[in-house]
PDB file of C-alpha atoms in Angstrom:
ATOM      1  CA  MET A   1      75.228 152.769  75.580  1.00  0.00           C
ATOM      2  CA  GLY A   2      72.552 155.117  74.459  1.00  0.00           C
ATOM      3  CA  GLY A   3      72.468 157.438  71.545  1.00  0.00           C
ATOM      4  CA  THR A   4      69.571 159.347  70.071  1.00  0.00           C
ATOM      5  CA  LEU A   5      68.276 159.003  66.551  1.00  0.00           C
ATOM      6  CA  ALA A   6      69.323 162.142  64.709  1.00  0.00           C
ATOM      7  CA  SER A   7      65.933 162.198  62.976  1.00  0.00           C
ATOM      8  CA  ASP A   8      64.256 162.550  66.394  1.00  0.00           C
ATOM      9  CA  LEU A   9      66.246 165.788  66.803  1.00  0.00           C
ATOM     10  CA  GLY A  10      65.248 167.055  63.352  1.00  0.00           C
ATOM     11  CA  ILE A  11      68.717 166.381  61.928  1.00  0.00           C
ATOM     12  CA  LYS A  12      68.983 164.967  58.435  1.00  0.00           C
ATOM     13  CA  GLU A  13      71.861 162.815  57.300  1.00  0.00           C
ATOM     14  CA  THR A  14      74.184 164.503  54.844  1.00  0.00           C
ATOM     15  CA  PRO A  15      76.828 162.832  52.686  1.00  0.00           C
ATOM     16  CA  TYR A  16      80.493 163.082  53.616  1.00  0.00           C
ATOM     17  CA  ASP A  17      82.041 166.414  52.618  1.00  0.00           C
ATOM     18  CA  ALA A  18      85.749 166.035  51.776  1.00  0.00           C
ATOM     19  CA  SER A  19      86.304 169.772  52.240  1.00  0.00           C
ATOM     20  CA  ARG A  20      85.785 169.449  55.992  1.00  0.00           C
ATOM     21  CA  PRO A  21      88.936 168.980  58.105  1.00  0.00           C
ATOM     22  CA  MET A  22      89.866 165.680  59.744  1.00  0.00           C
ATOM     23  CA  PRO A  23      89.851 165.287  63.536  1.00  0.00           C
ATOM     24  CA  ASP A  24      93.043 164.992  65.583  1.00  0.00           C
ATOM     25  CA  VAL A  25      93.867 161.321  66.203  1.00  0.00           C
ATOM     26  CA  GLN A  26      96.305 160.300  68.931  1.00  0.00           C
ATOM     27  CA  LEU A  27      97.515 156.766  69.628  1.00  0.00           C
ATOM     28  CA  LEU A  28      97.447 156.366  73.424  1.00  0.00           C
ATOM     29  CA  TYR A  29      98.528 152.768  73.898  1.00  0.00           C
ATOM     30  CA  THR A  30      99.054 149.389  72.285  1.00  0.00           C
ATOM     31  CA  ARG A  31      99.218 146.251  74.412  1.00  0.00           C
ATOM     32  CA  GLU A  32      99.242 142.567  73.516  1.00  0.00           C
ATOM     33  CA  ILE A  33      96.472 140.669  75.299  1.00  0.00           C
ATOM     34  CA  PRO A  34      98.076 137.811  77.284  1.00  0.00           C
ATOM     35  CA  ASN A  35      95.011 135.560  77.318  1.00  0.00           C
ATOM     36  CA  ALA A  36      94.173 136.138  73.627  1.00  0.00           C
ATOM     37  CA  PRO A  37      97.230 135.094  71.602  1.00  0.00           C
ATOM     38  CA  GLY A  38      97.723 137.134  68.436  1.00  0.00           C
ATOM     39  CA  LYS A  39      95.424 139.943  69.626  1.00  0.00           C
ATOM     40  CA  SER A  40      96.232 143.413  70.945  1.00  0.00           C
ATOM     41  CA  MET A  41      94.288 146.222  72.567  1.00  0.00           C
ATOM     42  CA  VAL A  42      94.776 149.698  71.112  1.00  0.00           C
ATOM     43  CA  GLY A  43      93.551 152.975  72.610  1.00  0.00           C
ATOM     44  CA  ILE A  44      92.955 155.974  70.371  1.00  0.00           C
ATOM     45  CA  LEU A  45      91.854 159.454  71.436  1.00  0.00           C
ATOM     46  CA  VAL A  46      89.970 161.298  68.699  1.00  0.00           C
ATOM     47  CA  THR A  47      89.366 165.041  69.104  1.00  0.00           C
ATOM     48  CA  PHE A  48      86.711 166.482  66.814  1.00  0.00           C
ATOM     49  CA  ALA A  49      86.951 170.273  66.625  1.00  0.00           C
ATOM     50  CA  PRO A  50      83.680 171.826  65.413  1.00  0.00           C
ATOM     51  CA  GLY A  51      83.036 170.920  61.779  1.00  0.00           C
ATOM     52  CA  THR A  52      85.547 168.061  61.583  1.00  0.00           C
ATOM     53  CA  SER A  53      84.686 164.710  60.075  1.00  0.00           C
ATOM     54  CA  THR A  54      86.227 161.413  59.076  1.00  0.00           C
ATOM     55  CA  PRO A  55      85.593 159.886  55.665  1.00  0.00           C
ATOM     56  CA  PRO A  56      83.722 156.575  55.517  1.00  0.00           C
ATOM     57  CA  HIS A  57      86.016 153.806  56.748  1.00  0.00           C
ATOM     58  CA  THR A  58      86.456 150.424  58.418  1.00  0.00           C
ATOM     59  CA  HIS A  59      88.856 149.312  61.143  1.00  0.00           C
ATOM     60  CA  ALA A  60      90.918 146.372  59.844  1.00  0.00           C
ATOM     61  CA  GLY A  61      88.760 143.674  61.437  1.00  0.00           C
ATOM     62  CA  ALA A  62      88.838 145.259  64.895  1.00  0.00           C
ATOM     63  CA  PHE A  63      86.158 145.064  67.571  1.00  0.00           C
ATOM     64  CA  ILE A  64      85.778 148.578  69.005  1.00  0.00           C
ATOM     65  CA  ALA A  65      84.269 150.110  72.124  1.00  0.00           C
ATOM     66  CA  VAL A  66      83.856 153.894  72.003  1.00  0.00           C
ATOM     67  CA  ALA A  67      83.173 156.219  74.929  1.00  0.00           C
ATOM     68  CA  VAL A  68      82.237 159.862  74.362  1.00  0.00           C
ATOM     69  CA  LEU A  69      84.320 161.894  76.810  1.00  0.00           C
ATOM     70  CA  GLN A  70      83.269 165.406  75.764  1.00  0.00           C
ATOM     71  CA  GLY A  71      80.663 167.008  73.535  1.00  0.00           C
ATOM     72  CA  ALA A  72      78.642 164.948  71.082  1.00  0.00           C
ATOM     73  CA  VAL A  73      79.346 163.012  67.899  1.00  0.00           C
ATOM     74  CA  PHE A  74      77.246 162.004  64.934  1.00  0.00           C
ATOM     75  CA  ASN A  75      77.654 158.326  64.132  1.00  0.00           C
ATOM     76  CA  LYS A  76      76.315 156.041  61.403  1.00  0.00           C
ATOM     77  CA  MET A  77      77.384 152.442  60.971  1.00  0.00           C
ATOM     78  CA  ASN A  78      76.455 150.188  58.066  1.00  0.00           C
ATOM     79  CA  ASP A  79      72.803 150.765  57.109  1.00  0.00           C
ATOM     80  CA  ASP A  80      71.777 151.812  60.625  1.00  0.00           C
ATOM     81  CA  PRO A  81      70.204 155.252  61.054  1.00  0.00           C
ATOM     82  CA  LEU A  82      72.342 158.255  61.973  1.00  0.00           C
ATOM     83  CA  LYS A  83      72.647 158.653  65.751  1.00  0.00           C
ATOM     84  CA  VAL A  84      73.950 161.262  68.161  1.00  0.00           C
ATOM     85  CA  PHE A  85      76.060 160.146  71.113  1.00  0.00           C
ATOM     86  CA  LYS A  86      76.702 162.630  73.921  1.00  0.00           C
ATOM     87  CA  LYS A  87      79.215 162.776  76.751  1.00  0.00           C
ATOM     88  CA  GLY A  88      78.912 159.664  78.914  1.00  0.00           C
ATOM     89  CA  GLU A  89      77.371 157.511  76.177  1.00  0.00           C
ATOM     90  CA  SER A  90      79.072 154.709  74.275  1.00  0.00           C
ATOM     91  CA  PHE A  91      78.741 152.589  71.168  1.00  0.00           C
ATOM     92  CA  PHE A  92      80.368 149.474  69.748  1.00  0.00           C
ATOM     93  CA  GLU A  93      81.586 148.422  66.306  1.00  0.00           C
ATOM     94  CA  ASN A  94      81.803 144.780  65.323  1.00  0.00           C
ATOM     95  CA  PRO A  95      84.577 143.491  63.050  1.00  0.00           C
ATOM     96  CA  GLY A  96      83.876 144.463  59.443  1.00  0.00           C
ATOM     97  CA  CYS A  97      81.596 147.334  60.430  1.00  0.00           C
ATOM     98  CA  HIS A  98      81.457 150.128  57.852  1.00  0.00           C
ATOM     99  CA  HIS A  99      81.644 153.468  59.685  1.00  0.00           C
ATOM    100  CA  VAL A 100      79.746 155.718  57.278  1.00  0.00           C
ATOM    101  CA  VAL A 101      79.484 158.910  59.403  1.00  0.00           C
ATOM    102  CA  SER A 102      81.770 159.961  62.244  1.00  0.00           C
ATOM    103  CA  ASP A 103      81.871 163.656  62.976  1.00  0.00           C
ATOM    104  CA  ASN A 104      81.215 166.704  65.132  1.00  0.00           C
ATOM    105  CA  PHE A 105      79.198 168.799  62.768  1.00  0.00           C
ATOM    106  CA  ASP A 106      78.005 171.979  64.460  1.00  0.00           C
ATOM    107  CA  ARG A 107      74.616 172.430  62.861  1.00  0.00           C
ATOM    108  CA  GLY A 108      73.533 174.990  65.424  1.00  0.00           C
ATOM    109  CA  VAL A 109      71.142 172.623  67.210  1.00  0.00           C
ATOM    110  CA  GLY A 110      72.919 172.851  70.555  1.00  0.00           C
ATOM    111  CA  ILE A 111      73.135 169.119  71.217  1.00  0.00           C
ATOM    112  CA  ALA A 112      76.806 169.332  72.135  1.00  0.00           C
ATOM    113  CA  GLY A 113      76.147 171.809  74.931  1.00  0.00           C
ATOM    114  CA  GLY A 114      76.281 174.856  72.704  1.00  0.00           C
ATOM    115  CA  LYS A 115      77.567 176.017  69.395  1.00  0.00           C
ATOM    116  CA  GLY A 116      81.227 175.367  68.750  1.00  0.00           C
ATOM    117  CA  GLU A 117      82.000 172.660  71.321  1.00  0.00           C
ATOM    118  CA  THR A 118      84.775 170.164  70.664  1.00  0.00           C
ATOM    119  CA  ALA A 119      83.883 166.473  70.923  1.00  0.00           C
ATOM    120  CA  VAL A 120      86.335 163.862  72.217  1.00  0.00           C
ATOM    121  CA  ILE A 121      86.027 160.077  72.040  1.00  0.00           C
ATOM    122  CA  LEU A 122      88.154 157.222  73.339  1.00  0.00           C
ATOM    123  CA  ALA A 123      88.158 154.241  70.978  1.00  0.00           C
ATOM    124  CA  THR A 124      89.454 150.969  72.395  1.00  0.00           C
ATOM    125  CA  MET A 125      90.146 148.388  69.694  1.00  0.00           C
ATOM    126  CA  VAL A 126      90.813 144.674  69.885  1.00  0.00           C
ATOM    127  CA  VAL A 127      92.682 143.774  66.726  1.00  0.00           C
ATOM    128  CA  ASP A 128      95.302 141.373  65.350  1.00  0.00           C
ATOM    129  CA  THR A 129      98.684 142.193  66.860  1.00  0.00           C
ATOM    130  CA  LYS A 130     100.310 142.427  63.409  1.00  0.00           C
ATOM    131  CA  THR A 131      97.791 145.127  62.461  1.00  0.00           C
ATOM    132  CA  ALA A 132      98.346 146.991  65.742  1.00  0.00           C
ATOM    133  CA  GLU A 133     102.102 146.918  65.178  1.00  0.00           C
ATOM    134  CA  ALA A 134     101.631 148.540  61.749  1.00  0.00           C
ATOM    135  CA  GLY A 135     100.299 151.722  63.407  1.00  0.00           C
ATOM    136  CA  LEU A 136      97.376 154.084  62.979  1.00  0.00           C
ATOM    137  CA  GLU A 137      97.406 153.940  59.187  1.00  0.00           C
ATOM    138  CA  ALA A 138      96.647 150.209  59.329  1.00  0.00           C
ATOM    139  CA  LEU A 139      93.871 150.630  61.906  1.00  0.00           C
ATOM    140  CA  VAL A 140      91.741 153.098  59.939  1.00  0.00           C
ATOM    141  CA  VAL A 141      91.012 151.910  56.392  1.00  0.00           C
ATOM    142  CA  ILE A 142      89.448 154.825  54.513  1.00  0.00           C
ATOM    143  CA  ASP A 143      87.084 153.908  51.670  1.00  0.00           C
ATOM    144  CA  GLU A 144      89.005 153.951  48.403  1.00  0.00           C
ATOM    145  CA  GLU A 145      87.074 156.831  46.812  1.00  0.00           C
ATOM    146  CA  TYR A 146      88.022 159.106  49.744  1.00  0.00           C
ATOM    147  CA  ARG A 147      91.714 158.220  50.026  1.00  0.00           C
ATOM    148  CA  PRO A 148      94.187 160.986  49.207  1.00  0.00           C
ATOM    149  CA  LYS A 149      95.425 160.798  45.625  1.00  0.00           C
ATOM    150  CA  GLN A 150      99.101 159.837  45.391  1.00  0.00           C
TER     151      GLN A 150
END
């Protein structure tokens, strides 16, 4: 658990900037949960190089536990204030949670151990097995206004 209010560090929330690159997302595992029929556990490693960000999104009804493995991430869910989570801290997302800010934005404040540090998180999701079987694209539902134009 943990996290620090970004405002306590003098950091102001900024809107999502679509010109920033996306983080690297790697599916680590998918496993049906034997004592929870119809549910699966999914592990995703997200590597945020400096300046990367994800657009606002939800996670297909998943419950999520996130551990920060390296660096620090900025995180805002629903109408909650923007927070900073550093290595060793964790946060949780309930089903239906709207993840408004998720990024490693090097603003030169040194909270990630110095300018230019990569942040890495492990997200463990509990989700419907049918959704898990559909892959990463089904697990991260980007808000419509930020989806790539087809």
